[in-house]
XYZ file of C-alpha atoms in Angstrom:
722
model
C 2.554 -12.748 -13.893
C 5.710 -13.954 -15.639
C 6.337 -10.496 -17.158
C 5.802 -8.874 -13.739
C 8.411 -11.165 -12.167
C 10.849 -10.415 -14.987
C 10.217 -6.680 -14.663
C 10.729 -6.808 -10.921
C 13.964 -8.739 -11.344
C 15.300 -6.171 -13.839
C 14.446 -3.345 -11.447
C 16.284 -5.216 -8.710
C 19.356 -5.565 -10.937
C 19.226 -1.849 -11.769
C 19.072 -0.935 -8.094
C 21.956 -3.243 -7.294
C 23.992 -1.621 -10.054
C 23.187 1.891 -8.892
C 23.847 1.157 -5.229
C 27.136 -0.621 -5.901
C 28.797 2.094 -8.007
C 31.423 2.580 -5.324
C 32.651 -0.990 -5.893
C 33.383 -0.307 -9.572
C 36.451 1.470 -10.860
C 35.484 5.070 -11.504
C 37.788 4.915 -14.547
C 35.053 2.930 -16.255
C 32.995 6.109 -16.224
C 35.497 8.288 -18.094
C 34.252 8.716 -21.660
C 37.322 9.953 -23.525
C 35.267 11.009 -26.539
C 32.960 13.538 -24.838
C 33.685 16.894 -26.434
C 35.661 15.495 -29.361
C 33.208 16.666 -32.021
C 30.431 19.170 -32.619
C 28.426 20.927 -35.300
C 30.868 23.836 -35.676
C 34.439 23.339 -36.859
C 35.903 25.027 -33.763
C 33.016 25.872 -31.414
C 32.757 22.485 -29.741
C 34.417 20.740 -26.793
C 37.811 20.654 -28.472
C 38.907 17.642 -26.408
C 40.990 14.699 -27.580
C 41.369 11.148 -26.177
C 44.955 11.794 -25.051
C 46.799 9.419 -22.739
C 49.106 10.588 -19.956
C 49.302 10.748 -16.192
C 47.477 13.587 -14.385
C 48.893 16.945 -15.497
C 51.286 15.109 -17.826
C 53.964 17.069 -19.655
C 53.508 15.204 -22.943
C 50.259 13.673 -24.141
C 49.935 10.854 -26.667
C 46.984 10.613 -28.993
C 45.748 9.007 -32.174
C 45.756 11.546 -35.012
C 42.929 11.814 -37.523
C 44.069 15.103 -39.061
C 47.056 17.427 -39.272
C 46.685 19.672 -36.271
C 47.370 23.379 -35.885
C 45.769 26.508 -34.468
C 41.985 25.846 -34.448
C 42.532 22.163 -35.374
C 43.218 19.447 -32.825
C 44.889 16.213 -33.938
C 41.775 14.091 -33.225
C 38.191 14.685 -34.266
C 35.610 11.984 -33.642
C 33.783 12.534 -36.942
C 36.916 11.891 -38.993
C 37.055 8.423 -40.545
C 40.777 8.250 -41.312
C 43.757 7.621 -39.041
C 47.087 9.239 -40.002
C 49.274 8.197 -37.052
C 49.943 8.719 -33.366
C 51.264 11.960 -31.915
C 53.294 13.205 -29.016
C 51.393 16.446 -28.553
C 51.437 19.521 -26.328
C 48.425 21.285 -27.853
C 46.285 22.267 -24.838
C 43.147 23.570 -26.542
C 41.619 23.846 -29.985
C 42.381 27.579 -30.196
C 46.053 27.130 -29.338
C 48.867 25.636 -31.375
C 51.077 22.631 -30.772
C 54.827 22.661 -30.162
C 57.725 20.236 -29.879
C 55.663 17.355 -31.293
C 56.293 14.338 -33.497
C 54.274 11.599 -35.218
C 54.782 7.868 -35.659
C 52.763 5.281 -37.552
C 53.213 1.517 -38.005
C 53.025 0.563 -41.678
C 53.360 -2.562 -43.818
C 55.199 -2.856 -47.122
C 56.579 0.443 -48.473
C 56.877 3.658 -46.547
C 54.048 6.150 -47.090
C 54.885 9.732 -46.105
C 52.108 12.204 -46.847
C 49.113 12.032 -44.453
C 46.537 11.600 -47.203
C 48.529 8.642 -48.585
C 49.439 6.915 -45.324
C 45.949 7.264 -43.807
C 43.852 4.195 -43.056
C 40.194 3.714 -42.215
C 39.402 4.423 -38.564
C 36.651 2.240 -37.132
C 35.525 3.429 -33.678
C 34.370 -0.087 -32.821
C 38.050 -1.073 -32.931
C 39.091 1.674 -30.483
C 39.676 1.438 -26.744
C 40.337 4.778 -25.071
C 40.987 5.453 -21.392
C 43.086 8.041 -19.521
C 45.854 5.457 -19.106
C 45.622 3.319 -22.263
C 44.637 3.507 -25.927
C 44.321 0.741 -28.504
C 43.153 0.591 -32.089
C 43.185 -2.041 -34.827
C 43.135 -0.960 -38.444
C 43.470 -2.381 -41.954
C 45.485 -0.553 -44.616
C 44.578 -0.217 -48.298
C 46.221 -3.554 -49.118
C 44.356 -5.477 -46.436
C 47.181 -5.618 -43.889
C 45.914 -5.656 -40.313
C 47.886 -3.688 -37.718
C 47.240 -3.219 -34.013
C 48.672 -0.331 -32.016
C 48.337 0.198 -28.279
C 50.076 2.529 -25.867
C 50.177 3.749 -22.309
C 51.902 6.886 -21.040
C 53.316 8.526 -17.939
C 53.912 12.265 -17.537
C 56.939 12.449 -19.843
C 57.113 9.041 -21.530
C 55.122 6.598 -23.634
C 55.186 2.847 -24.186
C 53.938 1.618 -27.591
C 53.208 -1.973 -28.514
C 52.650 -2.733 -32.195
C 51.310 -5.983 -33.658
C 52.036 -6.558 -37.345
C 50.385 -9.095 -39.705
C 52.037 -12.463 -40.354
C 53.059 -11.468 -43.876
C 54.454 -8.249 -45.332
C 57.373 -6.039 -44.372
C 56.872 -4.507 -40.921
C 58.057 -0.926 -40.623
C 57.590 2.172 -38.509
C 57.150 5.634 -40.032
C 58.507 8.598 -38.044
C 57.795 12.259 -38.783
C 60.175 14.622 -36.963
C 58.930 17.850 -38.517
C 56.405 19.210 -40.947
C 56.784 23.022 -40.906
C 59.391 25.737 -41.532
C 60.917 25.695 -38.034
C 61.802 22.095 -38.690
C 63.321 19.223 -36.821
C 65.582 16.259 -37.207
C 66.110 12.553 -36.691
C 69.155 10.458 -35.817
C 69.022 6.665 -36.150
C 71.388 4.609 -33.973
C 70.919 0.992 -35.204
C 73.659 -0.476 -33.015
C 71.793 0.761 -29.928
C 68.277 0.034 -31.251
C 67.583 3.682 -30.552
C 66.328 6.767 -32.372
C 66.615 10.414 -31.413
C 64.182 13.039 -32.671
C 63.979 16.761 -32.098
C 61.286 19.221 -33.148
C 61.598 23.040 -33.028
C 58.112 23.888 -34.243
C 55.755 26.216 -32.371
C 52.469 26.969 -34.075
C 52.119 30.090 -31.899
C 55.675 31.337 -32.560
C 54.440 34.483 -34.354
C 52.655 35.533 -31.163
C 55.638 35.390 -28.822
C 59.387 35.947 -28.574
C 61.851 33.962 -30.636
C 63.273 31.019 -28.686
C 66.656 30.041 -30.057
C 67.099 27.077 -27.727
C 63.595 25.644 -27.868
C 63.272 22.003 -28.915
C 61.125 19.043 -28.068
C 63.502 16.084 -27.629
C 62.607 12.388 -27.884
C 64.566 9.200 -27.275
C 63.008 6.008 -28.712
C 64.187 2.564 -27.606
C 63.094 -0.558 -29.463
C 62.623 -4.135 -28.319
C 63.765 -5.523 -31.678
C 66.837 -4.928 -33.890
C 66.550 -2.896 -37.089
C 66.597 -4.948 -40.281
C 66.684 -1.761 -42.303
C 66.285 1.954 -41.924
C 66.401 5.239 -43.745
C 65.337 8.851 -43.743
C 63.117 11.038 -45.859
C 62.833 14.716 -46.715
C 59.597 15.907 -48.285
C 58.902 13.056 -50.751
C 62.500 11.891 -51.195
C 63.467 8.656 -49.408
C 67.105 7.880 -48.524
C 67.700 4.211 -47.677
C 70.422 3.435 -45.114
C 70.868 7.087 -44.196
C 71.096 7.651 -40.422
C 70.220 11.341 -40.026
C 68.053 14.010 -41.579
C 67.001 17.583 -40.828
C 64.530 19.889 -42.518
C 61.136 21.523 -42.553
C 59.415 18.245 -43.458
C 61.689 15.376 -42.534
C 61.768 12.066 -40.741
C 62.792 8.466 -41.031
C 61.660 4.868 -40.936
C 62.639 1.516 -39.447
C 62.192 -1.957 -40.934
C 62.041 -5.173 -38.890
C 62.885 -8.792 -39.699
C 60.182 -10.810 -41.462
C 59.637 -13.046 -38.440
C 59.033 -10.097 -36.105
C 55.323 -9.652 -35.529
C 55.359 -7.616 -32.324
C 57.504 -4.573 -31.511
C 57.658 -2.497 -28.340
C 58.860 1.108 -28.300
C 59.622 3.080 -25.156
C 59.782 6.847 -25.701
C 61.101 9.552 -23.399
C 60.375 13.238 -24.009
C 62.128 16.383 -22.771
C 62.423 20.112 -23.381
C 65.966 20.153 -21.976
C 68.054 17.726 -24.075
C 68.395 14.101 -25.160
C 70.163 13.156 -21.935
C 67.206 14.402 -19.927
C 64.776 12.527 -22.205
C 66.754 9.339 -21.544
C 66.782 10.085 -17.813
C 63.011 10.610 -17.836
C 62.607 7.300 -19.649
C 64.739 5.439 -17.119
C 62.791 6.958 -14.233
C 59.273 6.446 -15.574
C 59.646 3.328 -17.719
C 62.520 1.236 -16.396
C 63.422 -1.982 -18.206
C 62.394 -3.927 -15.108
C 58.723 -3.161 -15.855
C 56.881 -4.548 -18.876
C 54.034 -2.986 -20.844
C 51.256 -4.372 -18.663
C 53.008 -3.302 -15.472
C 53.460 0.280 -16.701
C 49.874 0.338 -17.887
C 48.640 -0.859 -14.486
C 50.829 1.677 -12.704
C 49.329 4.579 -14.669
C 45.842 3.161 -14.158
C 46.382 3.132 -10.395
C 47.488 6.784 -10.442
C 44.286 7.795 -12.205
C 42.128 5.684 -9.898
C 43.734 7.248 -6.840
C 42.970 10.734 -8.113
C 39.452 10.031 -9.362
C 38.591 8.190 -6.139
C 38.841 11.488 -4.276
C 35.133 11.953 -4.990
C 32.487 9.268 -4.668
C 28.867 9.607 -5.674
C 25.963 7.589 -4.334
C 22.701 6.638 -6.066
C 23.629 7.848 -9.537
C 22.902 6.500 -12.996
C 25.699 5.372 -15.293
C 24.864 8.317 -17.554
C 25.437 10.847 -14.779
C 28.550 9.065 -13.560
C 30.050 9.093 -17.049
C 29.517 12.837 -17.366
C 30.783 13.536 -13.843
C 33.967 11.486 -13.940
C 34.809 12.560 -17.478
C 34.616 16.167 -16.305
C 36.735 15.280 -13.262
C 39.335 13.697 -15.550
C 39.444 16.803 -17.757
C 40.279 19.024 -14.781
C 43.409 16.941 -14.155
C 45.091 17.637 -17.483
C 46.043 21.325 -17.123
C 48.123 23.215 -16.200
C 50.635 20.629 -17.358
C 53.880 19.711 -15.662
C 56.818 21.387 -17.377
C 59.690 20.463 -15.070
C 61.752 17.309 -15.328
C 63.032 15.946 -12.028
C 64.223 19.194 -10.505
C 64.996 21.109 -13.711
C 62.952 22.921 -16.316
C 63.464 24.721 -19.603
C 61.939 28.188 -19.437
C 60.400 29.494 -22.666
C 60.396 32.934 -21.018
C 64.180 33.439 -21.003
C 65.175 30.469 -23.209
C 67.304 28.903 -20.469
C 67.325 25.836 -18.227
C 66.709 26.391 -14.510
C 66.520 24.339 -11.376
C 63.097 23.993 -9.804
C 59.513 23.067 -10.592
C 57.397 24.355 -13.457
C 53.906 24.102 -14.934
C 52.593 25.468 -18.220
C 49.394 25.733 -20.332
C 47.373 28.153 -18.196
C 44.190 29.158 -20.036
C 43.845 32.024 -17.593
C 41.040 34.007 -19.214
C 38.905 30.897 -18.745
C 40.313 28.923 -15.854
C 40.498 31.577 -13.131
C 36.721 31.241 -12.882
C 36.361 27.618 -11.758
C 39.248 25.379 -12.882
C 41.875 26.845 -10.548
C 39.466 27.043 -7.578
C 38.548 23.406 -8.274
C 42.211 22.410 -8.112
C 42.478 24.139 -4.729
C 39.768 21.764 -3.525
C 40.953 18.556 -5.199
C 44.700 19.040 -5.871
C 45.887 21.292 -3.027
C 49.356 19.734 -3.066
C 50.001 21.209 -6.526
C 48.746 24.766 -5.951
C 51.895 26.306 -4.470
C 54.007 24.929 -7.328
C 51.517 26.236 -9.887
C 51.686 29.716 -8.333
C 55.494 29.468 -8.134
C 55.523 28.683 -11.850
C 53.594 31.867 -12.649
C 55.989 33.906 -10.525
C 58.957 32.368 -12.367
C 57.413 33.348 -15.690
C 57.239 36.920 -14.380
C 60.853 36.854 -13.223
C 62.160 35.279 -16.432
C 60.031 37.175 -18.939
C 59.118 40.450 -17.241
C 55.358 39.986 -16.979
C 52.881 37.444 -15.720
C 51.456 35.532 -18.706
C 47.887 35.664 -19.989
C 47.996 32.384 -21.969
C 51.425 30.705 -21.944
C 51.810 28.174 -24.748
C 54.551 27.635 -23.826
C 55.610 31.317 -23.739
C 53.715 34.598 -24.197
C 51.039 34.427 -26.902
C 49.072 37.693 -26.631
C 45.878 35.652 -26.295
C 42.759 37.159 -24.683
C 42.387 40.157 -22.386
C 42.748 40.894 -18.685
C 45.630 39.721 -16.498
C 43.877 36.891 -14.734
C 47.036 35.377 -13.333
C 46.328 38.171 -10.810
C 43.027 36.532 -9.902
C 44.525 33.027 -9.698
C 47.368 34.141 -7.429
C 45.179 36.326 -5.200
C 42.495 33.659 -4.868
C 45.052 31.063 -3.752
C 46.539 33.605 -1.338
C 43.189 34.489 0.228
C 42.307 30.803 0.599
C 45.458 30.120 2.590
C 48.045 28.911 0.065
C 51.361 30.585 0.919
C 54.081 28.122 -0.134
C 55.727 30.495 -2.610
C 57.465 33.879 -2.572
C 54.468 35.952 -1.479
C 56.137 39.369 -1.837
C 57.430 38.492 -5.310
C 53.927 37.355 -6.215
C 52.529 40.679 -5.044
C 55.213 42.545 -6.989
C 54.121 40.683 -10.128
C 50.383 41.333 -9.789
C 50.992 44.950 -8.751
C 52.993 45.537 -11.944
C 49.974 44.396 -13.958
C 47.792 46.963 -12.203
C 50.074 49.999 -12.357
C 52.562 49.569 -15.244
C 51.371 49.995 -18.810
C 53.272 48.072 -21.486
C 54.917 49.988 -24.300
C 52.545 50.900 -27.086
C 49.430 49.732 -25.282
C 47.138 51.761 -27.567
C 47.382 49.594 -30.656
C 46.534 46.327 -28.977
C 44.395 43.572 -30.432
C 43.945 39.924 -29.553
C 46.599 37.644 -31.102
C 48.638 40.663 -32.194
C 51.914 39.624 -33.829
C 54.880 39.760 -31.445
C 56.944 42.926 -31.908
C 59.138 42.886 -28.835
C 56.459 44.018 -26.395
C 54.064 41.975 -24.334
C 50.506 43.031 -23.905
C 49.973 42.780 -20.143
C 47.011 45.216 -19.942
C 46.484 46.811 -23.312
C 44.803 50.200 -22.800
C 46.033 50.615 -19.230
C 47.280 54.180 -19.853
C 43.755 55.517 -20.365
C 42.378 53.201 -17.713
C 44.662 54.793 -15.119
C 44.003 58.342 -16.325
C 40.290 58.225 -17.187
C 39.019 55.278 -15.175
C 38.178 53.244 -18.291
C 39.812 51.913 -21.447
C 39.033 54.344 -24.266
C 37.329 52.819 -27.298
C 39.085 55.143 -29.755
C 42.472 54.050 -28.418
C 42.200 50.311 -27.736
C 40.102 47.442 -29.057
C 37.660 45.512 -26.813
C 37.558 48.492 -24.473
C 34.430 47.617 -22.454
C 35.509 44.077 -21.718
C 39.012 45.259 -20.852
C 37.693 47.797 -18.377
C 35.488 45.189 -16.704
C 38.251 42.567 -16.553
C 40.839 45.055 -15.253
C 38.465 46.165 -12.513
C 37.925 42.560 -11.409
C 41.666 41.909 -11.314
C 42.179 45.112 -9.328
C 39.742 43.846 -6.718
C 41.693 40.584 -6.469
C 45.037 42.338 -6.121
C 43.511 44.620 -3.489
C 42.732 41.640 -1.284
C 46.416 40.698 -1.296
C 47.421 44.308 -0.665
C 45.156 44.533 2.353
C 46.497 41.439 4.076
C 50.111 42.343 3.225
C 49.478 45.820 4.724
C 50.009 47.776 1.520
C 47.275 50.183 2.599
C 47.789 52.850 -0.073
C 47.662 50.242 -2.838
C 44.559 48.723 -1.282
C 42.665 52.017 -1.329
C 43.641 52.820 -4.915
C 42.831 49.331 -6.172
C 39.469 49.178 -4.453
C 38.527 52.474 -6.107
C 39.618 51.198 -9.518
C 37.759 47.925 -8.903
C 34.627 50.052 -9.431
C 35.748 51.539 -12.738
C 32.879 49.706 -14.403
C 30.731 52.596 -13.129
C 32.383 54.859 -15.693
C 30.937 52.763 -18.522
C 27.419 52.239 -17.201
C 24.855 54.042 -19.314
C 21.915 54.751 -16.983
C 19.716 55.557 -19.965
C 20.062 52.072 -21.514
C 20.930 50.038 -18.425
C 24.002 48.530 -20.123
C 27.738 49.005 -19.998
C 28.867 50.893 -23.078
C 32.085 51.970 -24.770
C 33.362 55.501 -24.218
C 35.898 57.487 -26.177
C 38.822 59.345 -24.643
C 36.819 62.601 -24.784
C 34.088 61.052 -22.629
C 31.491 60.616 -25.371
C 29.655 57.323 -25.769
C 30.715 54.827 -28.398
C 28.481 52.372 -30.224
C 26.250 50.120 -28.083
C 27.730 46.845 -29.401
C 31.302 48.084 -29.562
C 34.164 47.018 -27.329
C 33.281 43.486 -26.208
C 35.248 40.224 -26.131
C 33.538 36.924 -26.949
C 30.165 38.297 -26.023
C 28.041 41.417 -26.274
C 26.321 43.978 -24.103
C 24.081 41.348 -22.496
C 27.061 39.168 -21.577
C 29.054 41.910 -19.895
C 25.949 43.417 -18.322
C 26.362 40.908 -15.476
C 30.177 40.777 -15.301
C 30.731 42.637 -12.051
C 31.554 39.611 -9.948
C 33.568 41.642 -7.449
C 30.650 43.833 -6.340
C 27.317 42.268 -7.186
C 25.379 44.416 -4.656
C 26.648 47.462 -6.566
C 25.447 45.940 -9.838
C 22.036 45.218 -8.322
C 21.782 48.851 -7.223
C 22.707 50.074 -10.709
C 19.817 48.084 -12.163
C 17.259 49.437 -9.722
C 17.262 46.922 -6.853
C 16.768 43.221 -6.330
C 13.384 42.908 -8.042
C 14.499 44.734 -11.171
C 17.809 42.856 -11.176
C 16.094 39.466 -10.999
C 13.768 40.496 -13.805
C 16.670 41.427 -16.053
C 18.558 38.268 -15.114
C 15.435 36.271 -16.011
C 15.376 38.019 -19.386
C 18.993 37.078 -19.937
C 18.090 33.384 -19.637
C 14.613 33.356 -21.129
C 15.246 35.571 -24.160
C 18.275 33.613 -25.353
C 21.115 35.909 -24.323
C 22.790 33.375 -22.052
C 25.649 31.493 -23.722
C 27.048 28.755 -21.528
C 29.377 27.704 -24.332
C 31.562 30.685 -23.471
C 33.050 31.487 -20.102
C 32.086 35.111 -19.261
C 28.577 33.987 -18.314
C 29.445 30.951 -16.210
C 28.556 32.706 -12.961
C 25.216 34.164 -14.109
C 22.875 31.590 -12.565
C 24.517 32.080 -9.169
C 23.838 35.835 -9.186
C 20.313 35.155 -7.881
C 21.971 34.297 -4.564
C 22.852 37.958 -4.097
C 19.115 38.687 -4.176
C 18.559 35.910 -1.633
C 16.791 33.834 -4.294
C 18.464 30.438 -3.974
C 15.280 28.944 -5.367
C 15.948 30.656 -8.688
C 19.523 29.373 -8.761
C 18.198 25.883 -8.171
C 15.788 26.268 -11.050
C 18.466 27.336 -13.546
C 21.383 25.030 -12.763
C 19.795 21.622 -13.610
C 18.520 22.988 -16.918
C 21.972 24.292 -17.877
C 23.584 20.986 -16.958
C 21.064 18.975 -18.938
C 21.423 21.122 -22.045
C 25.190 21.572 -22.168
C 26.670 18.368 -20.685
C 25.783 15.065 -22.315
C 27.375 11.643 -22.553
C 28.286 11.585 -26.231
C 31.084 12.881 -28.497
C 29.268 16.170 -29.122
C 28.250 16.411 -25.474
C 29.968 19.739 -24.695
C 28.371 22.866 -26.113
C 31.627 24.863 -26.069
C 35.389 24.473 -25.752
C 36.400 22.804 -22.522
C 39.250 25.353 -22.396
C 41.668 23.389 -20.237
C 39.030 22.245 -17.773
C 36.887 25.348 -17.233
C 33.694 23.928 -18.755
C 34.231 20.735 -16.786
C 35.007 22.560 -13.530
C 31.753 24.530 -13.811
C 29.850 21.253 -14.042
C 31.704 19.693 -11.097
C 31.222 22.623 -8.754
C 27.573 22.815 -9.767
C 27.146 19.085 -9.204
C 28.496 19.552 -5.674
C 26.079 22.419 -5.009
C 28.269 25.524 -4.839
C 30.358 27.755 -7.117
C 33.201 30.329 -6.775
C 31.572 33.445 -8.268
C 34.112 36.001 -7.000
C 37.815 35.154 -6.953
C 39.701 36.210 -3.804
C 36.423 36.626 -1.892
C 36.888 33.470 0.181
C 33.338 32.260 -0.402
C 31.241 30.020 -2.601
C 27.720 30.836 -3.779
C 25.239 28.006 -3.174
C 23.328 26.094 -5.816
C 21.837 22.617 -5.749
C 23.649 19.249 -5.672
C 23.161 16.965 -8.635
C 23.240 13.835 -6.463
C 21.678 12.835 -3.161
C 25.046 12.214 -1.553
C 28.600 13.116 -2.542
C 31.746 12.407 -0.539
C 34.866 14.486 -1.211
C 38.163 13.314 0.267
C 40.064 16.482 1.121
C 43.660 17.147 2.008
C 44.963 15.753 5.292
C 42.375 13.010 5.578
C 39.438 15.409 5.989
C 36.100 14.467 4.430
C 33.328 16.658 3.056
C 29.892 15.048 2.758
C 27.247 16.784 0.689
C 23.737 15.524 1.272
C 20.460 16.298 -0.438
C 18.003 13.579 0.679
C 14.994 15.493 -0.697
C 16.590 16.050 -4.118
C 14.116 14.140 -6.284
C 10.962 15.497 -4.635
C 10.777 18.539 -6.889
C 10.949 21.099 -4.087
C 13.523 23.897 -3.680
C 16.232 22.894 -1.230
C 16.711 26.336 0.240
C 17.499 25.302 3.800
C 21.233 24.626 3.857
C 23.225 23.591 6.902
C 26.968 23.396 7.358
C 27.813 20.972 10.136
C 24.282 21.295 11.452
C 24.215 25.096 11.510
C 21.640 26.762 9.260
C 23.294 29.169 6.820
C 21.568 32.547 6.975
C 22.674 33.532 3.486
C 23.137 31.355 0.365
C 26.923 31.399 0.693
C 29.504 29.225 2.423
C 33.132 29.909 3.329
C 35.834 28.325 1.161
C 37.969 27.590 4.205
C 35.004 26.004 5.975
C 34.432 23.696 3.004
C 38.133 22.810 2.924
C 37.993 21.815 6.596
C 35.375 19.191 5.739
C 32.187 18.239 7.518
C 28.607 17.911 6.301
C 26.886 20.311 3.921
C 23.200 19.408 3.784
C 20.494 20.775 1.496
C 16.869 20.262 2.495
C 13.412 21.649 1.792
C 12.863 22.644 5.424
């Protein structure tokens, strides 16, 4: 009887906890370490526990390794800490730029990362979107504590040193050939650092004026200082420049706590100081800044509330939500921005770090739903890149990088346009996307992913043959099948803009080319296949990007009924789609297949969608450091989960509709723009029955689709079994 009472009481406490989730701060459910490790060295979540405000220009993160292309600065499985970075690296596959590293030390300065590293104990870490803290002990037993908070362009560090030993701060301005420099101003208790490095510089144009600038202000006077270059240390020297250079600061013996406020800029030191004054004024202390940033995150995460959910599910959900509010990053600084597309400073607003090959699918549509106030500026930023550099970018980091295929800025712009976002130069936007569709870049035959910059920009590599033959020829251009499929999708998106802007001739041409996938469909095999310029078939596994023939077999998002017809009708199509999942061809860890489960909707089989989605979520999204099966890619993996948790997904960009799925929770409330509210209800969710009767504001939906604009107007979307 006693055990029964105890058991009942524990159940009661669990129910109270579940039912009162709304009273807790949703920030408690952001697990900063999800996706920060995995079995493969690069094929994992690729996330880091970086601190900044939403869409922050500069992120600040503990560093466990020297980062670079295919190496982020933090990896959960590492057991050594080498410092703390100001970083702009947006994804594991991309490089960093304009960065610097600092590290509190005790005794003598240690320069090289393998020498200055200390043991990292995760039990001594606190990581949140607004605050990070870690305590560590160096090789001589000295205990140091470092904590920091950060706004969009600035950081506030607080360092606690041990009661004995010389307290100093190591600063690394540069570590590669492009170099950097440091200037120490002891009379002002200030340091200035610049860094010219761009890991992706070989992939884009040379930028003569590019620098990441930092102004550091200290709470305590300098008892000593110096610089270093490679392994040579120069005491009392105030400035240093070089490929591997930096400096250090010493503090008085009685100083045990030091605060450092840091402003960053891509414009100049004056702008970095201005940013610091705006975001971290002297009138606010560390705790006040920390609380301010916390409130910003809470306000943004509170836009969605979930009822009757476990802590496990809430951790996964709100971590994903957090990840979608990191990119694209702000790149303007209070009305001005440095453009890495013409190497000049302009007036206006700017964003950067668009992982467009990934994020056009779900991340950008998700931002339309949850961050509508930023969309017009994000589109304006893309248009500015076109005006300043000549083409829309495919993966700006921060300038052209020749990464991936397709010109999916077209899809992002057209999708925003179709869904009612018009706060930008619409005709200039159309001019930009139209150029992608009709103007081949110079030398587009020789193109390959990550091709070294030679004065041209890829745009659509292989477009010459695409325009002449109706497909990218495999004997002329690499990745020809995937290119053809991606170009055709982008053409469909551009066509939707052309139609509404009354460019009728363009509309007709683009709609015809949006079906160019037909020219690569081999009716004998039932797959899309490479073709040479003479019309003959290429090899069956030739011409694909990050996938194979099974992946691109279902990549006709712009005309799924056509694809169903090609495969012999709805029954045959469903059979082949079943094979894709059941025979191991589906790879959720890569983006081309993210829409696959929702294709059953086009066969009016919502029940099959509802069977697949929970299984995908369970397998690929877990609440642990290796909880993401593939790179988050600037929010795309997370956005897929969030849309799917809400019960719908944007299969076709610029179509103005979502395909239905199944909610992950019984009730979700989304606070939309203008005070509107969307409630998503699924009261029968746990009963194990398909919820194929869906009503929008009480009206039964005849097809498993719902209008984007209808969702954005708010109301009640209810899933039921009858």
